[in-house]
PDB file of C-alpha atoms in Angstrom:
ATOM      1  CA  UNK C  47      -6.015  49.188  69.369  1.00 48.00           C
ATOM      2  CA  UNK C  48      -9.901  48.917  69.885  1.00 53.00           C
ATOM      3  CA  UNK C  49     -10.464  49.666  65.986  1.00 52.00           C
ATOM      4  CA  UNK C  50      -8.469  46.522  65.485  1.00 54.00           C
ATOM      5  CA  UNK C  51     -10.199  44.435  67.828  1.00 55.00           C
ATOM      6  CA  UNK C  52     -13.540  45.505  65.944  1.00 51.00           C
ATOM      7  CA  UNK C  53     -11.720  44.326  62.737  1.00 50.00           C
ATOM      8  CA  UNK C  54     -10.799  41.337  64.073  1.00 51.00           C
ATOM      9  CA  UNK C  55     -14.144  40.482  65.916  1.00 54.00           C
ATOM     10  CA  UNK C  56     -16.045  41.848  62.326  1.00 47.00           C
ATOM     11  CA  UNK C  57     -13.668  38.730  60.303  1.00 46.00           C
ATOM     12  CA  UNK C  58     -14.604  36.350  62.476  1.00 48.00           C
ATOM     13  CA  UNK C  59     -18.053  37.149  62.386  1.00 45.00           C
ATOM     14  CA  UNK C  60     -17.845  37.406  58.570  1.00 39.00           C
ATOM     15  CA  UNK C  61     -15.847  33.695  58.085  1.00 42.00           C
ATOM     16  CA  UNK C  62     -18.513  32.012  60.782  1.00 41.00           C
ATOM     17  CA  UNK C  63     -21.446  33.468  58.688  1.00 39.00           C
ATOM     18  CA  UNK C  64     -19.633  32.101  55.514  1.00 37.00           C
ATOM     19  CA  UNK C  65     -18.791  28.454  57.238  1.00 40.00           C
ATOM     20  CA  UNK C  66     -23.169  28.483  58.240  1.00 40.00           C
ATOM     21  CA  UNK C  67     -24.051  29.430  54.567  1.00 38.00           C
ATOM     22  CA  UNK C  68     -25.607  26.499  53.227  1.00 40.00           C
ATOM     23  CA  UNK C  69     -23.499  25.383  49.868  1.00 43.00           C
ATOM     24  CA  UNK C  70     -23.624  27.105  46.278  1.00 43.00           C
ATOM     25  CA  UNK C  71     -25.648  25.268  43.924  1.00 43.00           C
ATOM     26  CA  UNK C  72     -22.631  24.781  41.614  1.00 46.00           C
ATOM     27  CA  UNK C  73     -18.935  23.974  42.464  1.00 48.00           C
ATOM     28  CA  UNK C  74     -15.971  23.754  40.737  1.00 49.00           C
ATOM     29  CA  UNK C  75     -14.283  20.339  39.452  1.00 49.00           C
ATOM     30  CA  UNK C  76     -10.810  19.616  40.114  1.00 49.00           C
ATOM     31  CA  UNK C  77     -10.655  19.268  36.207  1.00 51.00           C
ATOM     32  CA  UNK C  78     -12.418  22.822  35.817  1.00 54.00           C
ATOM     33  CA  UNK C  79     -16.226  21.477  34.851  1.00 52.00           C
ATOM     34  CA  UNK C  80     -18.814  22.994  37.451  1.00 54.00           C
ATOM     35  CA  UNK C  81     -21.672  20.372  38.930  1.00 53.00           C
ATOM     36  CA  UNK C  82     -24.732  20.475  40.922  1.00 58.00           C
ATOM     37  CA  UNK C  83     -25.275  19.060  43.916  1.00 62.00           C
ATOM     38  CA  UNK C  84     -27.037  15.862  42.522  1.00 70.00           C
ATOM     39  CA  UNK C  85     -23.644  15.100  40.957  1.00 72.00           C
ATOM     40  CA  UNK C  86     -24.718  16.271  37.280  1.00 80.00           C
ATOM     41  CA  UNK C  87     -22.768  18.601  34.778  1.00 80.00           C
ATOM     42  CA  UNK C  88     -23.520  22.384  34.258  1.00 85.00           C
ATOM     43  CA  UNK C  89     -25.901  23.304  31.687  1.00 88.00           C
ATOM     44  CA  UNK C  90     -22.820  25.316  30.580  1.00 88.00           C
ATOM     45  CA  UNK C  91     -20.422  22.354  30.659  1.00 88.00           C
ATOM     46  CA  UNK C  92     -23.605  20.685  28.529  1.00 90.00           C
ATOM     47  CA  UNK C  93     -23.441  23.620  25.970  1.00 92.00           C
ATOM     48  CA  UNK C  94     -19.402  23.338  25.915  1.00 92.00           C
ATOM     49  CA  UNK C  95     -19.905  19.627  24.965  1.00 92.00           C
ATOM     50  CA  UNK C  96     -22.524  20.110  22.453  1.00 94.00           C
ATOM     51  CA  UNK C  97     -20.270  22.931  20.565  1.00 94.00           C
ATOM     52  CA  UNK C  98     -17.271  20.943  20.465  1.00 94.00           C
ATOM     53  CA  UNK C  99     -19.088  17.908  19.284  1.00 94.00           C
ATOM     54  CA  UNK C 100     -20.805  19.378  16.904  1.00 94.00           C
ATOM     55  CA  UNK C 101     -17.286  21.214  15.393  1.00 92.00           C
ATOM     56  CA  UNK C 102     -16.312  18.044  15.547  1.00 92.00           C
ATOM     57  CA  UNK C 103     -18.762  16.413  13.182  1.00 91.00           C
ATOM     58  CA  UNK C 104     -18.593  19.160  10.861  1.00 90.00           C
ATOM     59  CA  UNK C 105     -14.952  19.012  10.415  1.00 88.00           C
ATOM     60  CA  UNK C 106     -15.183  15.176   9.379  1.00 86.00           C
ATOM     61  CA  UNK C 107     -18.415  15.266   7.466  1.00 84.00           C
ATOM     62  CA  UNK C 108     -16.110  18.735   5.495  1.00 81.00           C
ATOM     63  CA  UNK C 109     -13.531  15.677   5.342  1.00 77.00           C
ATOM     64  CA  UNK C 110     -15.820  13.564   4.132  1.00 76.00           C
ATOM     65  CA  UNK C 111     -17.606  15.694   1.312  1.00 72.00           C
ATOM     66  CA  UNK C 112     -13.904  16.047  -0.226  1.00 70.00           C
ATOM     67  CA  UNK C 113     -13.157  12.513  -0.362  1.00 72.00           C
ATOM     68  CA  UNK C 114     -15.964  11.425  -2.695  1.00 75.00           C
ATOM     69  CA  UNK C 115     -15.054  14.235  -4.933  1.00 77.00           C
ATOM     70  CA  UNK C 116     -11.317  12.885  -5.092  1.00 82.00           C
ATOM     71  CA  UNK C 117     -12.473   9.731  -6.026  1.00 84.00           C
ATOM     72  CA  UNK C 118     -14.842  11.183  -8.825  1.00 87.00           C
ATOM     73  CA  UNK C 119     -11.733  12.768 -10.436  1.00 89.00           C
ATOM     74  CA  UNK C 120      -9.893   9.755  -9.682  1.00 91.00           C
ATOM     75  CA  UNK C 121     -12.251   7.717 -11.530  1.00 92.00           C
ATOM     76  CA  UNK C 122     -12.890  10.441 -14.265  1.00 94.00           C
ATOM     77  CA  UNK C 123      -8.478   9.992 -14.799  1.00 95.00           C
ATOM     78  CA  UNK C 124      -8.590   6.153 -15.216  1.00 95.00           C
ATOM     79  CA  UNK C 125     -11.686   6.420 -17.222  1.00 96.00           C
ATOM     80  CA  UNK C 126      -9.886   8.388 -19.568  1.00 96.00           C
ATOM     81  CA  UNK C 127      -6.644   6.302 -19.364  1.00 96.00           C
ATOM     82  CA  UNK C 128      -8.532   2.811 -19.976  1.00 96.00           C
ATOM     83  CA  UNK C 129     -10.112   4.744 -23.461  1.00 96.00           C
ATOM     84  CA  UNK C 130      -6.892   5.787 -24.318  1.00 95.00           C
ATOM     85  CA  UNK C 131      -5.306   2.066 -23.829  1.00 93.00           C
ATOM     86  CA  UNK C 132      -8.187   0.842 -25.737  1.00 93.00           C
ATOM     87  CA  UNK C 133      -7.540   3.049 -28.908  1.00 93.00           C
ATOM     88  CA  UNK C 134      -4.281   1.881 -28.911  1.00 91.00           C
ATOM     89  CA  UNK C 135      -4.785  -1.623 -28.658  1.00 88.00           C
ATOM     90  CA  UNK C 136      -7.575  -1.515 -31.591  1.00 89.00           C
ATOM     91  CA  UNK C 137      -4.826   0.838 -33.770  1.00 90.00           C
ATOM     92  CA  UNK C 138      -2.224  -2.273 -33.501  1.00 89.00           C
ATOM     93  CA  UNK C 139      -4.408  -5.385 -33.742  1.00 87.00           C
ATOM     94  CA  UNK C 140      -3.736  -5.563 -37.319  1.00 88.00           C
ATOM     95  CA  UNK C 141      -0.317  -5.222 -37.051  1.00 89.00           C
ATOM     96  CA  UNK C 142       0.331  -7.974 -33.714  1.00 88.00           C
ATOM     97  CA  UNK C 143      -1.909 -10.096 -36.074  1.00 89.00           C
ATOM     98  CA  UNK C 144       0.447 -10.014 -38.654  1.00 91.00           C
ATOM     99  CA  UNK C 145       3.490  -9.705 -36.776  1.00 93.00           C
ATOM    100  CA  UNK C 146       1.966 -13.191 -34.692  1.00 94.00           C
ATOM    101  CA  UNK C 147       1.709 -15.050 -38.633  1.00 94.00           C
ATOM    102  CA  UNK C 148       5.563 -13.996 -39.196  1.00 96.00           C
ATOM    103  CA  UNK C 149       6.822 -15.091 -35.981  1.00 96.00           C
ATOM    104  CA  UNK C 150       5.367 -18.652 -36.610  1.00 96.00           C
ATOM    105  CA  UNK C 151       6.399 -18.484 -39.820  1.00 96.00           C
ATOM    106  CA  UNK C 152      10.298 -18.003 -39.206  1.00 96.00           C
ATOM    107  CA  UNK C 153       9.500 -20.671 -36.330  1.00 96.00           C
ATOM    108  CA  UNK C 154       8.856 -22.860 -39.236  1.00 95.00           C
ATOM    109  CA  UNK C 155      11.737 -21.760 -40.918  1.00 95.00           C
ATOM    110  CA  UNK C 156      14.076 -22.226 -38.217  1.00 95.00           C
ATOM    111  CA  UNK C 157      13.331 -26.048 -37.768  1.00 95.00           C
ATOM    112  CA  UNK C 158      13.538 -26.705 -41.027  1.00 93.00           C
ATOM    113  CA  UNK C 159      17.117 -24.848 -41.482  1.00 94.00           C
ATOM    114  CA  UNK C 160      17.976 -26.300 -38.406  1.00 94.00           C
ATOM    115  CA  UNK C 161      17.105 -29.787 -39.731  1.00 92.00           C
ATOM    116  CA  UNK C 162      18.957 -29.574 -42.812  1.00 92.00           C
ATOM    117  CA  UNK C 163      21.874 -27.890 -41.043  1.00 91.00           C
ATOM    118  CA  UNK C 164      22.462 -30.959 -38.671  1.00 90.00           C
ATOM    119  CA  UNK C 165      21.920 -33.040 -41.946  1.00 88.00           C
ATOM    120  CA  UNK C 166      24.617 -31.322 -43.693  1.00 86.00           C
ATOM    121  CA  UNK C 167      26.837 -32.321 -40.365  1.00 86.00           C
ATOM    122  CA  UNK C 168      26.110 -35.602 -40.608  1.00 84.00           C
ATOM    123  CA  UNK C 169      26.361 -35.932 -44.268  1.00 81.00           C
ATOM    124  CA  UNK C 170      29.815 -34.602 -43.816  1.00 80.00           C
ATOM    125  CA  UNK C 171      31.352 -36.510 -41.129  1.00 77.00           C
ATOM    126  CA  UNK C 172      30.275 -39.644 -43.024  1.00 73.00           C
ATOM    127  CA  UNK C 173      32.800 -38.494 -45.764  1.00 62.00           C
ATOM    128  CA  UNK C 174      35.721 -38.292 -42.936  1.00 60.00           C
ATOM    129  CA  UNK C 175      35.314 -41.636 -42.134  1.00 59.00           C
ATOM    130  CA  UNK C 176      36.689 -43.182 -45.077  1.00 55.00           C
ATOM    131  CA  UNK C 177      39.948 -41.052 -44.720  1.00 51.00           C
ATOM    132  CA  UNK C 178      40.475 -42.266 -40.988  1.00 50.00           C
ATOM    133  CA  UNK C 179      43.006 -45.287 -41.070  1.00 53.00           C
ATOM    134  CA  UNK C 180      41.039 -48.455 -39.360  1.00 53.00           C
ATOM    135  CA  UNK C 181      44.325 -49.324 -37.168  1.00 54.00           C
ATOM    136  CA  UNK C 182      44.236 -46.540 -34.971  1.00 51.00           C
ATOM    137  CA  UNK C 183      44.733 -47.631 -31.383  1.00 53.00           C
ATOM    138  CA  UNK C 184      41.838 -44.766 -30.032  1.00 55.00           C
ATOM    139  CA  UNK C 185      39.019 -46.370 -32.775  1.00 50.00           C
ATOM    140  CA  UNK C 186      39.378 -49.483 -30.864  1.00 51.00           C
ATOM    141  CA  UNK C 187      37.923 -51.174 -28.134  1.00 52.00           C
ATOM    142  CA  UNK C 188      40.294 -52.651 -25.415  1.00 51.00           C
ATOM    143  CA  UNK C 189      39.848 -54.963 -23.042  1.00 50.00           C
ATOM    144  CA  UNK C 190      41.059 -54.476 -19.512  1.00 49.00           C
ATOM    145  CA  UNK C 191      44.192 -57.714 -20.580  1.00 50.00           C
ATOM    146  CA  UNK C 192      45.643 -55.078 -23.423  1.00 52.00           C
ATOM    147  CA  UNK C 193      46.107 -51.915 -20.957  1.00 49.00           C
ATOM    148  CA  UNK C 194      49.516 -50.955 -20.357  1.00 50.00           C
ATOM    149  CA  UNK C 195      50.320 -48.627 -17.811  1.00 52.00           C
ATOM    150  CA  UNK C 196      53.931 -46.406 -18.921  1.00 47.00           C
TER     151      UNK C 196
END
């Protein structure tokens, strides 16, 4: 039993030594980043920080250098696209030019068909009316003393 006593009596002295010792000059965040004393971050936390921002930045300015180059090909496409349009436009400008005279010349031709067309109605109902008898009770105009109700 005395070599556990020394044990004992060696612990305590051990844990009172460690309770004197003045305090590390780092300690350990609940959040896991070490500071000072004066309340400052770890040069390592510091270093941490720097390397992620700087991984960071890189990955979006990477991001960044593919973007432009997107919009180059983009550009390059419609380019392209807008030349082909205009060759085709310039290939039928003749031919909407003409087509453009035709359509306003049937226009033309229409109201003047249609013109004689509601002539030849009128033309021809004229020659009904000398076969319709003149005593027909519908051709004339009654007033309210010759209606008869059936």
């Amino acid at each position: 039993m005395g070599e556990t006593r020394k044990k004992k009596e060696a612990a305590g002295e051990v844990g009172a030594q460690l309770a004197c010792a003045p305090p590390s000059p780092t300690k350990t965040l609940q959040n896991g980043t070490n500071e000072d004393p004066s309340g400052n971050p770890s040069l390592a936390d510091i270093m941490q920080a720097i390397t992620f921002t700087r991984e960071s930045l890189k990955t979006k300015i990477d991001s960044l250098a593919v973007d432009p180059g997107l919009l180059r090909e983009d550009q390059c496409r419609l380019a392209e696209r807008v030349t082909a349009t205009e060759r085709t436009l310039g290939a039928l400008g003749p031919g909407l030019t003409a087509a453009e005279a035709r359509i306003t010349k049937l226009d033309k031709q229409t109201e003047v068909l249609t013109a004689r067309a509601e002539d030849a109605e009128n033309r021809s109902r004229r020659n009904n009316i000398g076969h319709v008898e003149e005593s027909l009770p519908l051709e004339t105009s009654l007033s309210s003393d010759e209606l008869r109700i059936e």
